[in-house]
Coordinates of C-alpha atoms and ligand atoms in Angstrom, one line a residue:
X750 CA -17.5 7.6 -5.4
X751 CA -17.8 8.6 -9.1
X752 CA -14.4 9.1 -10.5
X753 CA -13.4 9.4 -14.2
X754 CA -12.2 6.1 -15.5
X755 CA -12.0 7.0 -19.1
X756 CA -8.2 7.0 -19.0
X757 CA -8.3 3.2 -18.7
X758 CA -9.7 3.1 -22.3
X759 CA -7.2 5.4 -23.9
X760 CA -4.7 3.9 -26.3
X761 CA -1.0 3.9 -25.7
X762 CA 2.1 3.2 -27.8
X763 CA 4.9 1.1 -26.5
X764 CA 7.9 1.3 -28.8
X765 CA 5.8 1.7 -32.0
X766 CA 3.1 -0.8 -31.0
X767 CA -0.3 0.5 -30.1
X768 CA -2.3 -1.0 -27.4
X769 CA -6.0 -0.1 -27.7
X770 CA -6.5 0.4 -24.0
X771 CA -4.7 0.3 -20.7
X772 CA -5.9 -3.2 -19.6
X773 CA -3.7 -6.2 -19.8
X774 CA -4.0 -9.8 -18.8
X775 CA -1.2 -10.6 -16.3
X776 CA 0.9 -13.7 -16.9
X777 CA -0.5 -16.9 -15.4
X778 CA 1.0 -20.4 -15.6
X779 CA -1.6 -23.0 -16.3
X780 CA 0.5 -26.1 -17.2
X781 CA -1.7 -27.0 -20.1
X782 CA 0.9 -27.7 -22.7
X783 CA 1.8 -31.1 -24.1
X784 CA 4.4 -33.1 -22.2
X785 CA 7.0 -31.8 -24.7
X786 CA 6.1 -28.2 -24.2
X787 CA 3.9 -27.4 -27.2
X788 CA 0.9 -25.0 -26.8
X789 CA -2.5 -26.7 -27.3
X790 CA -5.8 -25.9 -28.8
X791 CA -7.3 -25.4 -25.3
X792 CA -4.7 -22.7 -24.7
X793 CA -5.7 -21.0 -28.0
X794 CA -9.3 -20.9 -26.8
X795 CA -8.3 -19.8 -23.3
X796 CA -6.1 -16.9 -24.5
X797 CA -8.5 -15.8 -27.3
X798 CA -11.3 -15.3 -24.8
X799 CA -9.3 -12.5 -23.1
X800 CA -8.8 -10.7 -26.4
X801 CA -12.4 -11.1 -27.4
X802 CA -13.3 -9.7 -23.9
X803 CA -11.6 -6.4 -24.8
X804 CA -8.1 -6.6 -23.2
X805 CA -5.6 -4.4 -25.1
X806 CA -2.7 -6.6 -24.2
X807 CA -2.4 -10.2 -23.2
X808 CA 0.8 -11.4 -21.5
X809 CA 1.3 -15.2 -21.7
X810 CA 2.2 -17.5 -18.9
X811 CA 5.9 -17.9 -18.2
X812 CA 7.4 -19.8 -21.1
X813 CA 10.7 -21.8 -20.6
X814 CA 13.6 -20.8 -22.7
X815 CA 16.1 -23.7 -23.2
X816 CA 16.5 -27.5 -23.0
X817 CA 18.7 -27.4 -19.9
X818 CA 17.7 -25.9 -16.6
X819 CA 14.9 -23.3 -17.4
X820 CA 11.8 -25.5 -17.3
X821 CA 9.9 -25.0 -14.0
X822 CA 6.9 -27.2 -14.3
X823 CA 5.8 -30.3 -16.1
X824 CA 3.4 -29.3 -18.9
X825 CA 4.7 -25.8 -19.0
X826 CA 4.9 -24.5 -22.5
X827 CA 8.4 -23.8 -24.0
X828 CA 10.0 -21.6 -26.7
X829 CA 13.1 -23.7 -26.9
X830 CA 12.9 -25.0 -30.4
X831 CA 11.0 -24.5 -33.7
X832 CA 8.2 -27.0 -32.9
X833 CA 7.4 -25.2 -29.6
X834 CA 7.5 -21.8 -31.4
X835 CA 5.3 -23.1 -34.2
X836 CA 2.7 -24.4 -31.7
X837 CA 2.3 -20.8 -30.3
X838 CA 1.2 -19.5 -33.8
X839 CA -2.6 -20.3 -33.4
X840 CA -2.5 -18.8 -29.9
X841 CA -0.9 -15.6 -31.1
X842 CA -3.3 -15.4 -34.1
X843 CA -6.3 -15.8 -31.8
X844 CA -5.1 -12.9 -29.6
X845 CA -4.2 -10.6 -32.5
X846 CA -7.5 -11.3 -34.4
X847 CA -9.1 -9.0 -31.9
X848 CA -6.6 -6.2 -32.2
X849 CA -4.9 -7.1 -29.0
X850 CA -1.2 -7.1 -28.5
X851 CA 0.4 -10.5 -27.7
X852 CA 3.3 -10.5 -25.3
X853 CA 5.4 -13.6 -24.6
X854 CA 6.7 -13.9 -21.1
X855 CA 10.0 -15.7 -21.1
X856 CA 11.0 -17.4 -17.9
X857 CA 13.9 -19.4 -16.4
X858 CA 12.9 -21.1 -13.1
X859 CA 16.4 -21.7 -11.7
X860 CA 16.5 -22.9 -8.2
X861 CA 12.7 -23.2 -7.8
X862 CA 12.2 -25.5 -10.8
X863 CA 9.9 -28.3 -9.6
X864 CA 9.4 -30.2 -12.9
X865 CA 11.9 -30.3 -15.7
X866 CA 12.0 -33.1 -18.3
X867 CA 15.6 -32.2 -19.3
X868 CA 17.3 -32.2 -15.9
X869 CA 16.7 -33.7 -12.5
X870 CA 18.8 -31.1 -10.6
X871 CA 18.5 -27.4 -10.4
X872 CA 20.9 -24.4 -10.7
X873 CA 20.9 -21.0 -9.2
X874 CA 23.3 -18.2 -8.3
X875 CA 24.5 -20.0 -5.1
X876 CA 23.9 -23.3 -3.3
X877 CA 21.3 -21.8 -1.0
X878 CA 18.2 -23.9 -0.3
X879 CA 15.2 -21.9 -1.6
X880 CA 12.6 -20.9 1.1
X881 CA 9.1 -22.2 1.1
X882 CA 7.6 -25.3 -0.4
X883 CA 6.8 -26.4 -4.0
X884 CA 3.4 -25.6 -5.4
X885 CA 1.1 -28.6 -5.3
X886 CA -1.3 -27.2 -7.9
X887 CA 1.7 -27.5 -10.3
X888 CA 2.4 -31.1 -9.3
X889 CA 5.0 -30.1 -6.7
X890 CA 5.7 -31.7 -3.3
X891 CA 7.8 -30.8 -0.3
X892 CA 10.7 -28.4 0.0
X893 CA 13.1 -27.4 -2.8
X894 CA 16.5 -28.9 -3.1
X895 CA 19.5 -26.6 -2.8
X896 CA 20.6 -25.7 -6.4
X897 CA 24.1 -26.1 -7.9
X898 CA 25.9 -22.7 -8.3
X899 CA 25.9 -21.8 -12.0
X900 CA 29.2 -21.6 -13.8
X901 CA 30.1 -18.7 -16.1
X902 CA 29.3 -20.9 -19.1
X903 CA 25.9 -21.9 -17.7
X904 CA 25.1 -18.3 -17.1
X905 CA 26.0 -17.5 -20.7
X906 CA 23.8 -20.4 -21.8
X907 CA 20.9 -19.1 -19.8
X908 CA 21.2 -15.7 -21.3
X909 CA 21.5 -17.2 -24.7
X910 CA 18.3 -19.2 -24.1
X911 CA 16.4 -16.0 -23.4
X912 CA 17.8 -14.4 -26.5
X913 CA 17.1 -17.3 -28.9
X914 CA 13.6 -17.9 -27.5
X915 CA 12.8 -14.2 -27.9
X916 CA 13.8 -14.4 -31.6
X917 CA 11.6 -17.5 -32.0
X918 CA 8.7 -15.8 -30.2
X919 CA 8.9 -12.8 -32.5
X920 CA 10.0 -14.3 -35.8
X921 CA 8.3 -17.7 -35.7
X922 CA 5.4 -17.5 -33.4
X923 CA 4.5 -13.9 -34.3
X924 CA 4.4 -12.3 -30.9
X925 CA 4.4 -8.5 -30.7
X926 CA 6.6 -8.1 -27.7
X927 CA 8.7 -9.9 -25.1
X928 CA 8.5 -9.7 -21.3
X929 CA 11.5 -11.1 -19.5
X930 CA 10.5 -12.6 -16.2
X931 CA 12.7 -11.0 -13.7
X932 CA 10.3 -11.3 -10.8
X933 CA 8.6 -13.6 -8.3
X934 CA 11.6 -15.7 -7.2
X935 CA 12.7 -17.2 -10.6
X936 CA 16.2 -17.3 -11.8
X937 CA 16.8 -13.6 -12.6
X938 CA 15.2 -12.6 -9.3
X939 CA 17.3 -15.2 -7.5
X940 CA 20.4 -13.3 -8.7
X941 CA 18.8 -10.1 -7.5
X942 CA 18.0 -11.4 -4.1
X943 CA 20.6 -10.7 -1.3
X944 CA 20.1 -14.0 0.6
X945 CA 20.0 -16.2 -2.5
X946 CA 23.1 -14.8 -4.2
X947 CA 26.4 -14.9 -2.3
X948 CA 28.6 -15.0 -5.4
X949 CA 31.9 -13.2 -5.2
X950 CA 32.2 -12.8 -9.0
X951 CA 30.7 -10.1 -11.2
X952 CA 27.2 -11.5 -10.7
X953 CA 27.2 -11.0 -6.9
X954 CA 27.7 -8.3 -4.3
X955 CA 25.8 -5.0 -4.2
X956 CA 22.5 -4.5 -5.9
X957 CA 24.2 -3.0 -9.0
X958 CA 25.9 -6.3 -9.5
X959 CA 22.9 -8.5 -8.5
X960 CA 20.7 -6.9 -11.1
X961 CA 23.3 -7.6 -13.7
X962 CA 21.9 -10.8 -15.0
X963 CA 18.5 -9.2 -15.7
X964 CA 20.3 -6.3 -17.4
X965 CA 22.5 -8.6 -19.5
X966 CA 19.5 -10.7 -20.4
X967 CA 17.7 -7.6 -21.6
X968 CA 20.6 -6.5 -23.7
X969 CA 21.0 -9.9 -25.3
X970 CA 17.3 -10.1 -26.1
X971 CA 17.4 -6.6 -27.5
X972 CA 20.4 -7.5 -29.7
X973 CA 18.5 -10.5 -31.1
X974 CA 15.1 -8.9 -31.7
X975 CA 16.2 -5.4 -32.7
X976 CA 15.3 -1.9 -31.7
X977 CA 11.8 -2.0 -33.0
X978 CA 10.4 -4.8 -30.9
X979 CA 9.1 -3.8 -27.4
X980 CA 11.1 -5.6 -24.7
X981 CA 10.2 -5.4 -21.0
X982 CA 11.1 -6.9 -17.7
X983 CA 8.9 -7.9 -14.8
X984 CA 10.1 -7.0 -11.4
X985 CA 8.8 -7.7 -7.9
X986 CA 9.9 -7.8 -4.3
X987 CA 7.6 -10.7 -3.4
X988 CA 8.4 -14.3 -4.5
X989 CA 6.2 -17.3 -5.0
X990 CA 8.3 -19.0 -2.3
X991 CA 8.8 -15.9 -0.1
X992 CA 5.8 -13.7 -0.2
X993 CA 6.8 -11.0 2.2
X994 CA 10.3 -10.2 0.9
X995 CA 11.4 -6.6 0.8
X996 CA 14.5 -5.1 -0.8
X997 CA 17.0 -4.3 2.0
X998 CA 18.1 -1.1 0.3
X999 CA 14.5 0.1 -0.1
X1000 CA 14.1 3.1 -2.4
X1001 CA 17.8 3.2 -3.2
X1002 CA 17.5 -0.4 -4.5
X1003 CA 14.5 0.7 -6.5
X1004 CA 16.5 3.5 -8.0
X1005 CA 19.4 1.1 -8.9
X1006 CA 17.1 -1.7 -10.3
X1007 CA 14.7 0.5 -12.4
X1008 CA 17.5 2.9 -13.3
X1009 CA 19.7 0.1 -14.6
X1010 CA 16.9 -1.3 -16.8
X1011 CA 16.2 2.2 -18.1
X1012 CA 19.8 2.7 -19.0
X1013 CA 19.8 -0.6 -20.8
X1014 CA 16.9 0.6 -23.0
X1015 CA 13.9 -1.2 -21.5
X1016 CA 10.6 -0.4 -23.2
X1017 CA 8.4 -1.4 -20.4
X1018 CA 8.7 -2.5 -16.8
X1019 CA 6.0 -4.7 -15.2
X1020 CA 5.9 -4.3 -11.4
X1021 CA 3.9 -6.5 -9.2
X1022 CA 3.0 -6.2 -5.5
X1023 CA 0.2 -7.8 -3.5
X1024 CA -1.7 -4.5 -3.4
X1025 CA -0.1 -2.2 -6.1
X1026 CA -1.2 1.0 -4.5
X1027 CA 0.4 0.4 -1.1
X1028 CA 3.7 2.0 -0.1
X1029 CA 6.6 -0.2 -1.3
X1030 CA 8.6 0.3 1.8
X1031 CA 7.9 2.6 4.8
X1032 CA 4.4 3.7 5.7
X1033 CA 3.3 6.7 3.8
X1034 CA 6.0 6.3 1.1
X1035 CA 5.6 5.8 -2.6
X1036 CA 4.3 2.6 -4.3
X1037 CA 6.5 0.4 -6.4
X1038 CA 4.8 1.6 -9.6
X1039 CA 5.5 5.2 -8.6
X1040 CA 9.2 4.4 -8.1
X1041 CA 9.4 2.5 -11.4
X1042 CA 8.0 5.6 -13.2
X1043 CA 10.3 7.9 -11.2
X1044 CA 13.5 6.0 -12.1
X1045 CA 12.5 4.8 -15.6
X1046 CA 10.5 7.7 -16.8
X1047 CA 10.7 6.7 -20.5
X1048 CA 9.5 3.2 -20.0
X1049 CA 5.8 2.2 -20.0
X1050 CA 4.9 0.9 -16.5
X1051 CA 2.6 -2.1 -16.2
X1052 CA 1.3 -2.3 -12.6
X1053 CA -0.1 -5.4 -11.1
X1054 CA -1.6 -6.5 -7.8
X1055 CA -5.3 -6.6 -6.7
X1056 CA -6.3 -3.9 -9.3
X1057 CA -9.6 -5.5 -10.3
X1058 CA -11.6 -2.6 -8.7
X1059 CA -12.1 -0.1 -11.4
X1060 CA -11.6 3.0 -9.2
X1061 CA -8.3 1.5 -7.9
X1062 CA -7.1 0.7 -11.4
X1063 CA -7.9 4.3 -12.6
X1064 CA -6.1 5.7 -9.5
X1065 CA -3.0 3.6 -10.4
X1066 CA -2.8 5.5 -13.7
X1067 CA -2.3 8.7 -11.6
X1068 CA 0.4 7.0 -9.5
X1069 CA 2.9 6.1 -12.3
X1070 CA 1.2 3.2 -14.1
X1071 CA 0.5 3.3 -17.8
X1072 CA -1.1 -0.1 -18.1
X1073 CA -3.0 -2.1 -15.5
X1074 CA -2.4 -5.9 -15.5
X1075 CA -5.0 -8.2 -14.0
X1076 CA -4.6 -11.9 -13.2
X1077 CA -7.2 -13.4 -10.9
X1078 CA -9.8 -10.8 -11.9
X1079 CA -9.3 -11.8 -15.6
X1080 CA -9.7 -15.5 -14.8
X1081 CA -13.1 -14.7 -13.2
X1082 CA -13.9 -12.2 -15.9
X1083 CA -12.3 -12.8 -19.3
X1084 CA -14.4 -9.9 -20.6
X1085 CA -13.5 -7.5 -17.8
X1086 CA -12.7 -4.6 -20.1
X1087 CA -16.1 -4.9 -21.7
X1088 CA -17.8 -5.2 -18.3
X1089 CA -16.0 -2.1 -17.0
X1090 CA -16.8 0.0 -20.1
X1091 CA -20.4 -0.9 -19.7
X1092 CA -20.2 -0.4 -15.9
X1093 CA -21.3 -4.0 -15.4
X1094 CA -20.8 -6.2 -12.3
X1095 CA -17.7 -8.4 -12.0
X1096 CA -17.7 -12.1 -11.0
X1097 CA -15.7 -12.8 -7.9
X1098 CA -12.6 -14.9 -8.4
X1099 CA -13.1 -18.5 -7.3
X1100 CA -9.8 -20.3 -6.4
X1101 CA -11.5 -23.6 -7.2
X1102 CA -10.8 -22.8 -10.9
X1103 CA -7.1 -23.6 -10.1
X1104 CA -7.7 -26.8 -8.0
X1105 CA -6.5 -29.4 -7.4
X1106 CA -4.2 -29.0 -10.5
X1107 CA -4.1 -25.6 -12.2
X1108 CA -4.5 -26.7 -15.8
X1109 CA -7.1 -25.0 -18.0
X1110 CA -10.5 -26.7 -17.5
X1111 CA -13.3 -27.1 -20.1
X1112 CA -15.8 -25.7 -17.6
X1113 CA -13.7 -22.5 -17.3
X1114 CA -13.6 -22.1 -21.1
X1115 CA -17.4 -22.4 -21.2
X1116 CA -17.8 -19.5 -18.8
Ligands
FMN1674 C1 -2.7 -19.2 -11.5 C2 -1.6 -18.2 -11.5 C3 -0.5 -18.3 -12.2 C4 0.5 -17.3 -12.3 N1 1.6 -17.5 -13.1 C5 2.5 -16.5 -13.3 C6 3.5 -16.5 -14.3 O1 3.6 -17.5 -15.1 N2 4.3 -15.5 -14.4 C7 4.2 -14.4 -13.6 O2 5.0 -13.4 -13.8 N3 3.2 -14.3 -12.7 C8 2.4 -15.3 -12.5 N4 1.3 -15.2 -11.6 C9 1.2 -13.9 -10.9 C10 0.2 -13.0 -11.5 O3 0.7 -12.5 -12.8 C11 -0.1 -11.8 -10.6 O4 1.1 -11.1 -10.3 C12 -0.8 -12.1 -9.3 O5 -1.9 -13.1 -9.5 C13 -1.4 -10.9 -8.7 O6 -2.3 -10.2 -9.6 P1 -3.9 -10.2 -9.3 O7 -4.1 -9.6 -8.0 O8 -4.5 -9.4 -10.4 O9 -4.3 -11.6 -9.3 C14 0.3 -16.1 -11.5 C15 -0.8 -16.0 -10.8 C16 -1.8 -16.9 -10.8 C17 -3.1 -16.7 -10.0

């Protein structure tokens, strides 16, 4: 098969910021910060390699947003105060030095927090025990405890944490853009998920209400960073603790979720599925990236999920995606864009990189 892959190397503008190509590093938590949540020199070298390797955009790992319930993992980096924001500066400078856009992913772990130095209990939409087990490669062990249902004041504080952290990420650390983590089973996705949210107030009920926390967070971040900063939201069906979850309302849910984000002025939506090109719901139906484009036509769509085969990545651009984000393929090939443009061979991803604990290893940086 010899298909035209040049579209992967065409620039794109997302709310006034130009990315030099359509290739992005997907967010990956590597728990390599200091105990008090400051980014380190190893992280600077780790992120800089992707920019040097030709990625147009780098999205950071999930960064926690407050000094209450947001932290998910010990040694996760934060953006919850000036010291943490300052520690990101060298990382951001290293990324930008190569003409690559730096996007901060802001994340609140909610009920699936498994390591928080500020709190020893968790909160979520409702006191429903999360499915699945904690991740051992992030120091977790056993099942998750049921969270305490968030009060209205705690919800307001969580939204505020995102907004204040977004302002620090842009104004102090120097990031180009913000990605709000609304996917993969973390707090905003817990509110979106039917079985995790049985609230009877304005944050629960039908999908329109359950997506409300993601929408209000987006609006609060926008109000803090202004119209000129690209702000996006990551959305998935799958969760780290419930891999096969599907939205009960299928395409109608997709319409509500992507449409609500579009109405709230989202600049980009980052969708992730195990295999991005597969039908999101029934056999033969559209992919999630296709539905995101259909219901948020003015947003740039980042598509993620097993897109490390160049032909498949190029085909995704014809199926609604504007940018392809790559996680495991980027770990194995920090210079993947360069290899692709030169039609070089890729290294296979070796999961041993992440074991037994997923912190950044010197051997990896020497690759
Ligand atoms: C080590 C590791 C850490 C991850 N951490 C995050 C994260 O912090 N935030 C997030 O949204 N997704 C995270 N993900 C999910 C990836 O962004 C991506 O969705 C997933 O790996 C599938 O993409 P791939 O097929 O290109 O690997 C992580 C994935 C891996 C492998």
